[in-house]
């Protein structure tokens, strides 16, 4: 029931964002500015807020397991993505599918979903699990989505470090410091962090809708494009669930892993494709992958949440 209610809220929040974009209530550069605010202020506050609970040795051990799991699953999905990429002829669609198989919308959809389903402890584990993904997310986008012959930009060490240690990643280490030391922040400071952190989830969902509002929905309903939500929303979480069962994961860890796998395609796929591939049809196909997988997650997330409840009571 919680998952179904969450799915309805997800649809409504994204729809509000789409309406905001379609009605031109905000300017075109608003989403970029709001993204910066959420990523640099609100989301780090939410992460620190989720890690301010009482210290637990078991939770710390689980955090270490989640980091190792994230590395294992990234390697697994990358290997599967490479197989699909080569098997389908190394086309533009192959590049989009490979990226979609590896990266989900773990920020603007993932954190609100996990927070609603599993509370602050769920967010705690989820943001720990995301650290390895965040550290390679931006640096891997160009080589994975660039067409043959594309000359990749040379990144300085400073630029690489900036990508590896983005504000959400830094926030995890700050949160871990307070978690391990059990230092309490002054009440006014803690109140500000809690308030700003509470803004991250709804603003993230609105951003998701605003980013999708610029696309023509009718053109997205091509039969071939339905392969993206099929793989992203149903096949990949099944893979993650299989790994969870084979490794005999605890319920809390399995929830984080499988829900991550059930999330829609990373919202930045469309932006990255525009940046690295000049072909307009490829750019539109990337947008279709994002939009359709986001729409289907309203059905897939309740499905996988119920499967998890059944398998990990």
mmCIF file of C-alpha atoms in Angstrom:
data_model
loop_
_atom_site.group_PDB
_atom_site.id
_atom_site.type_symbol
_atom_site.label_atom_id
_atom_site.label_comp_id
_atom_site.label_asym_id
_atom_site.label_seq_id
_atom_site.Cartn_x
_atom_site.Cartn_y
_atom_site.Cartn_z
ATOM 1 C CA UNK A 1 0.000 0.000 0.000
ATOM 2 C CA UNK A 2 2.840 2.368 0.821
ATOM 3 C CA UNK A 3 4.465 1.627 -2.543
ATOM 4 C CA UNK A 4 1.201 2.262 -4.437
ATOM 5 C CA UNK A 5 0.677 5.562 -2.604
ATOM 6 C CA UNK A 6 4.260 6.483 -3.395
ATOM 7 C CA UNK A 7 3.736 5.673 -7.089
ATOM 8 C CA UNK A 8 0.714 7.983 -7.218
ATOM 9 C CA UNK A 9 2.696 10.749 -5.522
ATOM 10 C CA UNK A 10 5.544 10.162 -7.972
ATOM 11 C CA UNK A 11 3.233 10.567 -10.959
ATOM 12 C CA UNK A 12 1.609 13.679 -9.485
ATOM 13 C CA UNK A 13 4.903 15.379 -8.556
ATOM 14 C CA UNK A 14 6.449 14.713 -11.957
ATOM 15 C CA UNK A 15 3.216 15.886 -13.611
ATOM 16 C CA UNK A 16 3.377 19.146 -11.669
ATOM 17 C CA UNK A 17 6.935 19.606 -12.911
ATOM 18 C CA UNK A 18 5.855 18.905 -16.495
ATOM 19 C CA UNK A 19 3.034 21.445 -16.126
ATOM 20 C CA UNK A 20 5.465 24.042 -14.768
ATOM 21 C CA UNK A 21 7.735 23.530 -17.767
ATOM 22 C CA UNK A 22 4.961 23.419 -20.375
ATOM 23 C CA UNK A 23 3.208 26.499 -18.948
ATOM 24 C CA UNK A 24 6.507 28.439 -18.899
ATOM 25 C CA UNK A 25 5.968 29.347 -15.273
ATOM 26 C CA UNK A 26 9.741 29.428 -14.880
ATOM 27 C CA UNK A 27 12.470 30.540 -17.277
ATOM 28 C CA UNK A 28 14.466 28.070 -19.371
ATOM 29 C CA UNK A 29 17.592 28.311 -17.217
ATOM 30 C CA UNK A 30 15.606 27.813 -13.990
ATOM 31 C CA UNK A 31 16.075 24.035 -13.947
ATOM 32 C CA UNK A 32 19.851 24.398 -14.169
ATOM 33 C CA UNK A 33 19.891 26.866 -11.279
ATOM 34 C CA UNK A 34 17.540 24.746 -9.184
ATOM 35 C CA UNK A 35 19.588 21.630 -9.931
ATOM 36 C CA UNK A 36 22.665 23.415 -8.645
ATOM 37 C CA UNK A 37 20.805 24.436 -5.471
ATOM 38 C CA UNK A 38 19.517 20.914 -4.833
ATOM 39 C CA UNK A 39 22.832 19.191 -5.582
ATOM 40 C CA UNK A 40 25.024 21.615 -3.636
ATOM 41 C CA UNK A 41 22.798 22.539 -0.672
ATOM 42 C CA UNK A 42 19.566 20.587 -0.189
ATOM 43 C CA UNK A 43 20.798 17.098 -1.061
ATOM 44 C CA UNK A 44 23.975 17.333 1.081
ATOM 45 C CA UNK A 45 21.789 18.498 3.985
ATOM 46 C CA UNK A 46 19.476 15.513 3.472
ATOM 47 C CA UNK A 47 22.478 13.163 3.461
ATOM 48 C CA UNK A 48 23.941 14.649 6.653
ATOM 49 C CA UNK A 49 20.476 14.599 8.251
ATOM 50 C CA UNK A 50 20.058 10.886 7.475
ATOM 51 C CA UNK A 51 23.395 10.089 9.144
ATOM 52 C CA UNK A 52 22.806 11.884 12.439
ATOM 53 C CA UNK A 53 21.275 8.880 14.203
ATOM 54 C CA UNK A 54 22.647 6.781 17.041
ATOM 55 C CA UNK A 55 25.843 4.867 16.293
ATOM 56 C CA UNK A 56 25.538 1.172 15.473
ATOM 57 C CA UNK A 57 28.393 -1.229 14.778
ATOM 58 C CA UNK A 58 26.079 -3.352 12.637
ATOM 59 C CA UNK A 59 25.074 -0.336 10.530
ATOM 60 C CA UNK A 60 28.745 0.526 10.040
ATOM 61 C CA UNK A 61 29.496 -3.031 8.909
ATOM 62 C CA UNK A 62 26.528 -2.903 6.546
ATOM 63 C CA UNK A 63 27.872 0.357 5.101
ATOM 64 C CA UNK A 64 31.153 -1.351 4.244
ATOM 65 C CA UNK A 65 29.267 -4.231 2.647
ATOM 66 C CA UNK A 66 27.212 -1.778 0.586
ATOM 67 C CA UNK A 67 30.301 -0.062 -0.798
ATOM 68 C CA UNK A 68 31.700 -3.434 -1.880
ATOM 69 C CA UNK A 69 28.298 -4.372 -3.309
ATOM 70 C CA UNK A 70 28.130 -1.138 -5.280
ATOM 71 C CA UNK A 71 31.540 -1.823 -6.845
ATOM 72 C CA UNK A 72 30.523 -5.408 -7.654
ATOM 73 C CA UNK A 73 27.202 -4.373 -9.175
ATOM 74 C CA UNK A 74 28.748 -1.549 -11.171
ATOM 75 C CA UNK A 75 31.261 -3.997 -12.635
ATOM 76 C CA UNK A 76 28.501 -6.518 -13.333
ATOM 77 C CA UNK A 77 26.196 -4.054 -15.084
ATOM 78 C CA UNK A 78 29.123 -2.576 -17.003
ATOM 79 C CA UNK A 79 30.042 -6.059 -18.251
ATOM 80 C CA UNK A 80 26.423 -6.738 -19.237
ATOM 81 C CA UNK A 81 26.256 -3.337 -20.915
ATOM 82 C CA UNK A 82 29.390 -4.081 -22.906
ATOM 83 C CA UNK A 83 27.942 -7.395 -24.063
ATOM 84 C CA UNK A 84 24.745 -5.671 -25.215
ATOM 85 C CA UNK A 85 26.751 -2.857 -26.833
ATOM 86 C CA UNK A 86 28.828 -5.232 -28.950
ATOM 87 C CA UNK A 87 25.951 -7.621 -29.670
ATOM 88 C CA UNK A 88 23.761 -4.819 -31.049
ATOM 89 C CA UNK A 89 26.375 -3.417 -33.414
ATOM 90 C CA UNK A 90 27.874 -0.548 -31.411
ATOM 91 C CA UNK A 91 25.179 1.840 -32.637
ATOM 92 C CA UNK A 92 23.874 5.016 -31.014
ATOM 93 C CA UNK A 93 21.031 2.961 -29.530
ATOM 94 C CA UNK A 94 23.645 0.556 -28.166
ATOM 95 C CA UNK A 95 25.417 3.395 -26.366
ATOM 96 C CA UNK A 96 22.168 4.663 -24.870
ATOM 97 C CA UNK A 97 21.157 1.183 -23.719
ATOM 98 C CA UNK A 98 24.568 0.518 -22.152
ATOM 99 C CA UNK A 99 24.454 3.749 -20.159
ATOM 100 C CA UNK A 100 20.834 3.126 -19.161
ATOM 101 C CA UNK A 101 21.684 -0.340 -17.859
ATOM 102 C CA UNK A 102 24.380 1.022 -15.543
ATOM 103 C CA UNK A 103 23.080 4.345 -14.238
ATOM 104 C CA UNK A 104 19.699 5.109 -12.706
ATOM 105 C CA UNK A 105 18.076 8.315 -11.535
ATOM 106 C CA UNK A 106 19.403 7.722 -8.037
ATOM 107 C CA UNK A 107 19.216 11.367 -6.945
ATOM 108 C CA UNK A 108 15.946 12.950 -8.031
ATOM 109 C CA UNK A 109 13.863 9.761 -7.986
ATOM 110 C CA UNK A 110 15.917 7.313 -5.922
ATOM 111 C CA UNK A 111 16.313 9.261 -2.705
ATOM 112 C CA UNK A 112 12.635 10.351 -2.501
ATOM 113 C CA UNK A 113 11.534 6.764 -3.169
ATOM 114 C CA UNK A 114 13.866 5.246 -0.572
ATOM 115 C CA UNK A 115 12.960 7.921 1.968
ATOM 116 C CA UNK A 116 9.239 7.246 1.519
ATOM 117 C CA UNK A 117 9.604 3.453 1.607
ATOM 118 C CA UNK A 118 12.304 2.908 4.217
ATOM 119 C CA UNK A 119 12.769 6.155 6.154
ATOM 120 C CA UNK A 120 16.010 7.794 7.281
ATOM 121 C CA UNK A 121 17.815 4.497 7.833
ATOM 122 C CA UNK A 122 17.040 3.552 4.251
ATOM 123 C CA UNK A 123 18.442 6.872 3.042
ATOM 124 C CA UNK A 124 21.521 6.323 5.219
ATOM 125 C CA UNK A 125 22.283 3.008 3.519
ATOM 126 C CA UNK A 126 21.285 4.296 0.089
ATOM 127 C CA UNK A 127 23.668 7.278 0.085
ATOM 128 C CA UNK A 128 26.503 5.014 1.251
ATOM 129 C CA UNK A 129 25.743 2.616 -1.599
ATOM 130 C CA UNK A 130 25.807 5.516 -4.081
ATOM 131 C CA UNK A 131 29.346 6.718 -3.270
ATOM 132 C CA UNK A 132 31.179 4.490 -5.795
ATOM 133 C CA UNK A 133 28.561 5.268 -8.457
ATOM 134 C CA UNK A 134 28.813 9.013 -7.905
ATOM 135 C CA UNK A 135 32.607 8.942 -8.113
ATOM 136 C CA UNK A 136 32.598 7.467 -11.644
ATOM 137 C CA UNK A 137 29.272 8.795 -12.947
ATOM 138 C CA UNK A 138 30.417 12.036 -14.532
ATOM 139 C CA UNK A 139 33.838 10.855 -15.727
ATOM 140 C CA UNK A 140 32.410 7.782 -17.491
ATOM 141 C CA UNK A 141 29.602 9.567 -19.346
ATOM 142 C CA UNK A 142 31.714 10.977 -22.180
ATOM 143 C CA UNK A 143 33.521 7.759 -23.210
ATOM 144 C CA UNK A 144 30.312 5.732 -22.907
ATOM 145 C CA UNK A 145 28.052 8.043 -24.949
ATOM 146 C CA UNK A 146 30.448 9.538 -27.502
ATOM 147 C CA UNK A 147 30.140 8.356 -31.138
ATOM 148 C CA UNK A 148 33.167 6.881 -32.955
ATOM 149 C CA UNK A 149 35.728 9.542 -33.830
ATOM 150 C CA UNK A 150 34.715 11.846 -31.002
ATOM 151 C CA UNK A 151 37.728 13.589 -29.496
ATOM 152 C CA UNK A 152 37.399 13.429 -25.732
ATOM 153 C CA UNK A 153 38.249 16.449 -23.661
ATOM 154 C CA UNK A 154 41.358 16.151 -21.545
ATOM 155 C CA UNK A 155 40.426 16.603 -17.911
ATOM 156 C CA UNK A 156 42.849 18.166 -15.477
ATOM 157 C CA UNK A 157 43.475 16.546 -12.107
ATOM 158 C CA UNK A 158 41.460 19.342 -10.499
ATOM 159 C CA UNK A 159 38.509 18.604 -12.787
ATOM 160 C CA UNK A 160 38.754 14.874 -12.061
ATOM 161 C CA UNK A 161 38.816 15.474 -8.311
ATOM 162 C CA UNK A 162 35.809 17.760 -8.646
ATOM 163 C CA UNK A 163 33.927 14.965 -10.383
ATOM 164 C CA UNK A 164 35.012 12.313 -7.898
ATOM 165 C CA UNK A 165 34.219 14.395 -4.834
ATOM 166 C CA UNK A 166 30.969 16.150 -5.704
ATOM 167 C CA UNK A 167 29.000 17.828 -2.868
ATOM 168 C CA UNK A 168 26.847 14.729 -2.183
ATOM 169 C CA UNK A 169 29.970 12.552 -1.865
ATOM 170 C CA UNK A 170 31.614 15.062 0.478
ATOM 171 C CA UNK A 171 28.366 15.182 2.468
ATOM 172 C CA UNK A 172 28.592 11.409 3.036
ATOM 173 C CA UNK A 173 32.028 11.788 4.629
ATOM 174 C CA UNK A 174 30.832 14.731 6.728
ATOM 175 C CA UNK A 175 27.818 12.709 7.814
ATOM 176 C CA UNK A 176 30.027 9.730 8.663
ATOM 177 C CA UNK A 177 32.193 11.986 10.839
ATOM 178 C CA UNK A 178 29.190 13.044 12.918
ATOM 179 C CA UNK A 179 27.869 9.480 12.921
ATOM 180 C CA UNK A 180 31.117 7.984 14.203
ATOM 181 C CA UNK A 181 31.900 10.724 16.729
ATOM 182 C CA UNK A 182 28.262 11.207 17.794
ATOM 183 C CA UNK A 183 28.878 14.945 18.021
ATOM 184 C CA UNK A 184 25.597 16.810 18.218
ATOM 185 C CA UNK A 185 25.143 19.995 16.254
ATOM 186 C CA UNK A 186 23.600 23.040 17.959
ATOM 187 C CA UNK A 187 19.827 22.904 17.757
ATOM 188 C CA UNK A 188 19.450 25.907 15.364
ATOM 189 C CA UNK A 189 22.060 24.444 12.987
ATOM 190 C CA UNK A 190 20.442 21.004 13.083
ATOM 191 C CA UNK A 191 17.063 22.631 12.417
ATOM 192 C CA UNK A 192 18.370 24.410 9.319
ATOM 193 C CA UNK A 193 19.951 21.195 8.013
ATOM 194 C CA UNK A 194 16.714 19.284 8.581
ATOM 195 C CA UNK A 195 14.621 21.963 6.855
ATOM 196 C CA UNK A 196 16.901 22.242 3.822
ATOM 197 C CA UNK A 197 17.215 18.468 3.614
ATOM 198 C CA UNK A 198 13.440 18.109 3.597
ATOM 199 C CA UNK A 199 13.329 20.250 0.441
ATOM 200 C CA UNK A 200 15.554 17.886 -1.557
ATOM 201 C CA UNK A 201 12.977 15.201 -2.350
ATOM 202 C CA UNK A 202 10.043 17.355 -3.570
ATOM 203 C CA UNK A 203 12.324 19.730 -5.478
ATOM 204 C CA UNK A 204 14.040 16.749 -7.083
ATOM 205 C CA UNK A 205 10.738 15.359 -8.329
ATOM 206 C CA UNK A 206 9.716 18.756 -9.710
ATOM 207 C CA UNK A 207 13.067 19.012 -11.486
ATOM 208 C CA UNK A 208 12.510 15.615 -13.030
ATOM 209 C CA UNK A 209 9.187 16.773 -14.458
ATOM 210 C CA UNK A 210 10.534 20.117 -15.668
ATOM 211 C CA UNK A 211 13.390 18.381 -17.510
ATOM 212 C CA UNK A 212 10.895 16.069 -19.252
ATOM 213 C CA UNK A 213 8.456 18.843 -20.202
ATOM 214 C CA UNK A 214 10.412 19.986 -23.253
ATOM 215 C CA UNK A 215 9.907 16.757 -25.200
ATOM 216 C CA UNK A 216 7.036 15.850 -27.529
ATOM 217 C CA UNK A 217 5.367 12.911 -25.848
ATOM 218 C CA UNK A 218 3.597 11.623 -28.993
ATOM 219 C CA UNK A 219 6.893 11.061 -30.781
ATOM 220 C CA UNK A 220 8.136 8.961 -27.876
ATOM 221 C CA UNK A 221 5.597 6.176 -28.374
ATOM 222 C CA UNK A 222 7.641 4.169 -30.853
ATOM 223 C CA UNK A 223 7.589 0.406 -30.271
ATOM 224 C CA UNK A 224 11.390 0.212 -30.334
ATOM 225 C CA UNK A 225 11.703 2.711 -27.510
ATOM 226 C CA UNK A 226 9.719 0.443 -25.169
ATOM 227 C CA UNK A 227 12.804 -1.755 -24.930
ATOM 228 C CA UNK A 228 14.405 0.848 -22.637
ATOM 229 C CA UNK A 229 11.839 0.644 -19.794
ATOM 230 C CA UNK A 230 11.636 -3.139 -20.253
ATOM 231 C CA UNK A 231 15.356 -3.494 -19.615
ATOM 232 C CA UNK A 232 15.767 -0.668 -17.093
ATOM 233 C CA UNK A 233 12.637 -1.142 -14.981
ATOM 234 C CA UNK A 234 12.191 -4.905 -15.062
ATOM 235 C CA UNK A 235 15.214 -6.884 -16.281
ATOM 236 C CA UNK A 236 17.929 -4.973 -14.404
ATOM 237 C CA UNK A 237 16.178 -5.061 -10.991
ATOM 238 C CA UNK A 238 15.670 -8.789 -11.561
ATOM 239 C CA UNK A 239 19.444 -9.075 -11.981
ATOM 240 C CA UNK A 240 19.993 -7.075 -8.791
ATOM 241 C CA UNK A 241 17.465 -9.240 -6.953
ATOM 242 C CA UNK A 242 19.234 -12.399 -8.133
ATOM 243 C CA UNK A 243 22.546 -11.051 -6.811
ATOM 244 C CA UNK A 244 20.871 -10.182 -3.486
ATOM 245 C CA UNK A 245 19.461 -13.702 -3.124
ATOM 246 C CA UNK A 246 22.711 -15.412 -4.145
ATOM 247 C CA UNK A 247 24.686 -13.335 -1.641
ATOM 248 C CA UNK A 248 22.075 -13.917 1.117
ATOM 249 C CA UNK A 249 21.806 -10.196 1.809
ATOM 250 C CA UNK A 250 19.979 -8.898 4.844
ATOM 251 C CA UNK A 251 16.609 -7.277 4.209
ATOM 252 C CA UNK A 252 17.896 -3.700 4.653
ATOM 253 C CA UNK A 253 20.714 -4.199 2.152
ATOM 254 C CA UNK A 254 18.549 -6.026 -0.381
ATOM 255 C CA UNK A 255 16.035 -3.178 -0.289
ATOM 256 C CA UNK A 256 18.691 -0.618 -1.182
ATOM 257 C CA UNK A 257 20.189 -2.758 -3.937
ATOM 258 C CA UNK A 258 16.960 -3.797 -5.669
ATOM 259 C CA UNK A 259 15.242 -0.411 -5.452
ATOM 260 C CA UNK A 260 18.355 1.166 -6.961
ATOM 261 C CA UNK A 261 18.048 -1.314 -9.822
ATOM 262 C CA UNK A 262 14.329 -0.572 -10.274
ATOM 263 C CA UNK A 263 14.795 3.187 -10.697
ATOM 264 C CA UNK A 264 14.384 4.886 -14.094
ATOM 265 C CA UNK A 265 17.231 5.811 -16.391
ATOM 266 C CA UNK A 266 19.491 8.612 -15.160
ATOM 267 C CA UNK A 267 17.923 11.953 -16.022
ATOM 268 C CA UNK A 268 21.255 13.353 -17.220
ATOM 269 C CA UNK A 269 21.426 10.790 -20.027
ATOM 270 C CA UNK A 270 19.609 13.217 -22.330
ATOM 271 C CA UNK A 271 21.856 16.142 -21.349
ATOM 272 C CA UNK A 272 25.025 14.067 -21.741
ATOM 273 C CA UNK A 273 23.894 12.859 -25.174
ATOM 274 C CA UNK A 274 23.255 16.427 -26.324
ATOM 275 C CA UNK A 275 26.721 17.352 -25.094
ATOM 276 C CA UNK A 276 28.620 14.476 -26.693
ATOM 277 C CA UNK A 277 26.582 13.406 -29.752
ATOM 278 C CA UNK A 278 25.453 15.982 -32.361
ATOM 279 C CA UNK A 279 22.898 13.654 -33.992
ATOM 280 C CA UNK A 280 19.414 14.970 -33.149
ATOM 281 C CA UNK A 281 17.711 11.594 -33.546
ATOM 282 C CA UNK A 282 20.117 10.092 -31.024
ATOM 283 C CA UNK A 283 19.430 12.965 -28.639
ATOM 284 C CA UNK A 284 15.698 12.376 -28.957
ATOM 285 C CA UNK A 285 16.095 8.630 -28.381
ATOM 286 C CA UNK A 286 18.046 9.345 -25.177
ATOM 287 C CA UNK A 287 15.214 11.611 -24.006
ATOM 288 C CA UNK A 288 12.718 8.845 -24.817
ATOM 289 C CA UNK A 289 14.683 6.381 -22.693
ATOM 290 C CA UNK A 290 14.535 8.789 -19.748
ATOM 291 C CA UNK A 291 10.871 9.699 -20.095
ATOM 292 C CA UNK A 292 9.512 6.198 -20.699
ATOM 293 C CA UNK A 293 11.527 4.581 -17.924
ATOM 294 C CA UNK A 294 10.386 7.358 -15.556
ATOM 295 C CA UNK A 295 6.756 6.745 -16.506
ATOM 296 C CA UNK A 296 7.096 2.967 -16.085
ATOM 297 C CA UNK A 297 8.720 3.264 -12.648
ATOM 298 C CA UNK A 298 5.298 4.220 -11.289
ATOM 299 C CA UNK A 299 4.413 0.559 -11.910
ATOM 300 C CA UNK A 300 7.783 -1.118 -11.448
ATOM 301 C CA UNK A 301 8.700 0.377 -8.065
ATOM 302 C CA UNK A 302 5.532 -0.908 -6.306
ATOM 303 C CA UNK A 303 6.108 -4.275 -7.996
ATOM 304 C CA UNK A 304 9.671 -4.632 -6.731
ATOM 305 C CA UNK A 305 8.845 -3.184 -3.311
ATOM 306 C CA UNK A 306 6.193 -5.897 -2.880
ATOM 307 C CA UNK A 307 8.555 -8.587 -4.162
ATOM 308 C CA UNK A 308 11.099 -7.470 -1.569
ATOM 309 C CA UNK A 309 8.468 -7.620 1.180
ATOM 310 C CA UNK A 310 7.619 -11.160 0.123
ATOM 311 C CA UNK A 311 11.176 -12.436 -0.216
ATOM 312 C CA UNK A 312 12.685 -10.517 2.712
ATOM 313 C CA UNK A 313 9.937 -10.349 5.389
#
